[in-house]
Amino acid sequence: MTRSCTTSQQETSHWTKVPIRYPGGKQRFLAQIVTHLPRVGEITGRFVEPFLGGGAVFFALQPKPSLLNDKNAELIDLYRGIRHNPQEVWRLFSEYPSGKRAYYEIRKQMPRSWGVVAKAARTLYLNRTCFKGMWRQNSHGMFNVGYGGQSRRWAISEADLITVAKALRGATLACSDFETIIDDTNRGDFLFVDPPYHPGRRESRVEHYMFSQFTYDSHRRLACALRRATKRGVLWAMTTSSHSDITHLHKATRIVPFKAGVGAAPGEITRNTGEVLILNY
Ligand SMILES: C[S@@+](CC[C@H](N)C(=O)[O-])C[C@H]1O[C@@H](n2cnc3c(N)ncnc32)[C@H](O)[C@@H]1O
């Protein structure tokens, strides 16, 4: 397998819009990330994402076959619902009323026994109208982000959901802890790993995502799982905080800092973001 490729080599012209708002998502670094990933056609096994979230990289590249996992069951049910019947998800989503009062009524609902399509419509509605697309649950597992307004609600369309459903057709969706997923990979599979960042740093600052406590021990557990994957011959790329407490956990072949900001010359990018891409190849 060729170990790297350029953005222009990857098929970037058909990137699919991510259906949900996911402020920790990787859309803003997509071009930088795909430059360092193997081309889709060069992955002989599965493309595996143990921390799917908004799935920016998956939706950009749409590799098949793929295994997409997240511990957040509502998120995985959202994707299952869209894949099963995007038109019906759109119809139910569109029929939800607007306004703050309606938002809090819908947030109070208990959807556990609902079908996957109805669950998906509600989750999509909450995600697109909550404050900054945050995803936070209380100790009873109930979504508890405040109202954010309707301005982002209609930034997606029925056609977008249909495209997302098509992209998900070649994928297996799973809802497990990352370790089970990584331990299930074999030579030929490619892992794209985007865990929650070091708690207390970016997470508390940006406050976008508080679904689970991803502790330093979780990072250590992740590093061990990735080391086992490397021993089995699995290639992986991971985005993470550039904090040395985290980067030192990993046996990396390359560490690439993400850049942000525009310099004086056309196309020049200047500032480091505090985030890196770690590669084992
Ligand atoms: C940084 S986000 C992924 C963002 C994604 N790459 C994107 O572009 O939108 C991290 C994800 O890890 C999930 N997560 C947290 N703890 C997990 C665990 N123990 N196992 C699997 N997923 C977990 C969260 O639910 C969250 O969706």
Short mmCIF file of N, CA and C and ligand atoms in Angstrom, two decimals, residues 22 24-26 49-56 69-72 75 176-178 192 194-196 209 211-212 214 221, ligand 1:
data_model
loop_
_atom_site.label_atom_id
_atom_site.label_comp_id
_atom_site.label_asym_id
_atom_site.label_seq_id
_atom_site.Cartn_x
_atom_site.Cartn_y
_atom_site.Cartn_z
N TYR A 22 -21.75 19.15 14.59
CA TYR A 22 -20.84 18.47 15.51
C TYR A 22 -19.61 19.36 15.68
N GLY A 24 -17.08 19.49 17.43
CA GLY A 24 -15.76 18.85 17.53
C GLY A 24 -15.40 18.10 16.26
N GLY A 25 -16.27 18.19 15.25
CA GLY A 25 -16.07 17.42 14.02
C GLY A 25 -14.85 17.89 13.25
N LYS A 26 -14.48 17.09 12.29
CA LYS A 26 -13.20 17.34 11.62
C LYS A 26 -13.34 18.00 10.26
N GLU A 49 -13.96 3.39 11.89
CA GLU A 49 -13.95 4.59 12.76
C GLU A 49 -14.54 4.21 14.11
N PRO A 50 -13.71 4.08 15.14
CA PRO A 50 -14.24 3.69 16.46
C PRO A 50 -14.94 4.83 17.19
N PHE A 51 -14.66 6.11 16.79
CA PHE A 51 -15.29 7.28 17.42
C PHE A 51 -15.94 8.10 16.31
N LEU A 52 -17.09 7.69 15.86
CA LEU A 52 -17.65 8.26 14.62
C LEU A 52 -18.07 9.72 14.74
N GLY A 53 -18.79 10.09 15.80
CA GLY A 53 -19.30 11.46 15.93
C GLY A 53 -20.04 11.88 14.68
N GLY A 54 -19.70 13.06 14.15
CA GLY A 54 -20.33 13.56 12.93
C GLY A 54 -19.83 12.88 11.67
N GLY A 55 -18.77 12.08 11.79
CA GLY A 55 -18.31 11.27 10.67
C GLY A 55 -17.77 12.06 9.49
N ALA A 56 -17.13 13.21 9.76
CA ALA A 56 -16.69 14.08 8.65
C ALA A 56 -15.79 13.32 7.66
N ASN A 69 -18.46 3.21 14.42
CA ASN A 69 -18.87 2.96 15.80
C ASN A 69 -18.87 4.24 16.62
N ASP A 70 -19.82 4.32 17.54
CA ASP A 70 -19.77 5.38 18.56
C ASP A 70 -20.51 4.84 19.78
N LYS A 71 -20.03 5.24 20.96
CA LYS A 71 -20.64 4.76 22.20
C LYS A 71 -21.98 5.46 22.44
N ASN A 72 -22.22 6.54 21.74
CA ASN A 72 -23.46 7.30 21.90
C ASN A 72 -24.58 6.62 21.10
N LEU A 75 -26.84 8.72 18.78
CA LEU A 75 -26.16 9.10 17.54
C LEU A 75 -26.22 7.95 16.52
N SER A 176 -20.46 0.45 20.55
CA SER A 176 -19.65 -0.26 21.54
C SER A 176 -18.59 0.66 22.08
N ASP A 177 -17.86 0.15 23.03
CA ASP A 177 -16.66 0.85 23.47
C ASP A 177 -15.58 0.67 22.40
N PHE A 178 -14.74 1.69 22.23
CA PHE A 178 -13.72 1.68 21.17
C PHE A 178 -12.80 0.47 21.21
N PHE A 192 -9.34 5.04 11.34
CA PHE A 192 -9.26 6.49 11.55
C PHE A 192 -9.85 6.77 12.94
N ASP A 194 -10.58 9.28 16.14
CA ASP A 194 -10.75 10.68 16.57
C ASP A 194 -11.43 10.70 17.94
N PRO A 195 -10.68 10.42 18.99
CA PRO A 195 -11.29 10.33 20.33
C PRO A 195 -11.60 11.71 20.89
N PRO A 196 -12.44 11.78 21.95
CA PRO A 196 -12.57 13.05 22.67
C PRO A 196 -11.18 13.45 23.15
N TYR A 209 -18.88 19.14 23.76
CA TYR A 209 -19.18 17.73 23.79
C TYR A 209 -18.94 17.14 25.17
N PHE A 211 -20.54 13.94 26.27
CA PHE A 211 -21.35 12.74 26.35
C PHE A 211 -20.77 11.72 27.33
N SER A 212 -19.48 11.55 27.32
CA SER A 212 -18.90 10.58 28.25
C SER A 212 -17.62 11.16 28.81
N PHE A 214 -14.08 10.95 29.05
CA PHE A 214 -12.96 10.27 28.43
C PHE A 214 -11.72 10.70 29.22
N ARG A 221 -5.72 3.41 27.71
CA ARG A 221 -6.36 2.19 27.18
C ARG A 221 -6.37 2.25 25.66
C1 LIG B 1 -14.26 13.97 18.81
S1 LIG B 1 -15.73 13.09 18.60
C2 LIG B 1 -15.56 12.44 16.98
C3 LIG B 1 -15.76 13.49 15.94
C4 LIG B 1 -15.81 12.99 14.50
N1 LIG B 1 -14.55 12.49 14.03
C5 LIG B 1 -16.32 14.05 13.55
O1 LIG B 1 -15.68 14.39 12.57
O2 LIG B 1 -17.42 14.56 13.81
C6 LIG B 1 -15.51 11.72 19.66
C7 LIG B 1 -16.64 10.71 19.68
O3 LIG B 1 -16.25 9.62 20.54
C8 LIG B 1 -17.41 9.06 21.14
N2 LIG B 1 -16.97 8.31 22.34
C9 LIG B 1 -16.67 8.78 23.58
N3 LIG B 1 -16.25 7.78 24.37
C10 LIG B 1 -16.26 6.65 23.61
C11 LIG B 1 -15.91 5.29 23.84
N4 LIG B 1 -15.45 4.88 25.04
N5 LIG B 1 -16.02 4.40 22.83
C12 LIG B 1 -16.49 4.80 21.61
N6 LIG B 1 -16.86 6.07 21.34
C13 LIG B 1 -16.74 6.98 22.31
C14 LIG B 1 -18.28 10.26 21.42
O4 LIG B 1 -19.63 9.91 21.55
C15 LIG B 1 -17.97 11.20 20.23
O5 LIG B 1 -18.97 11.08 19.25
#
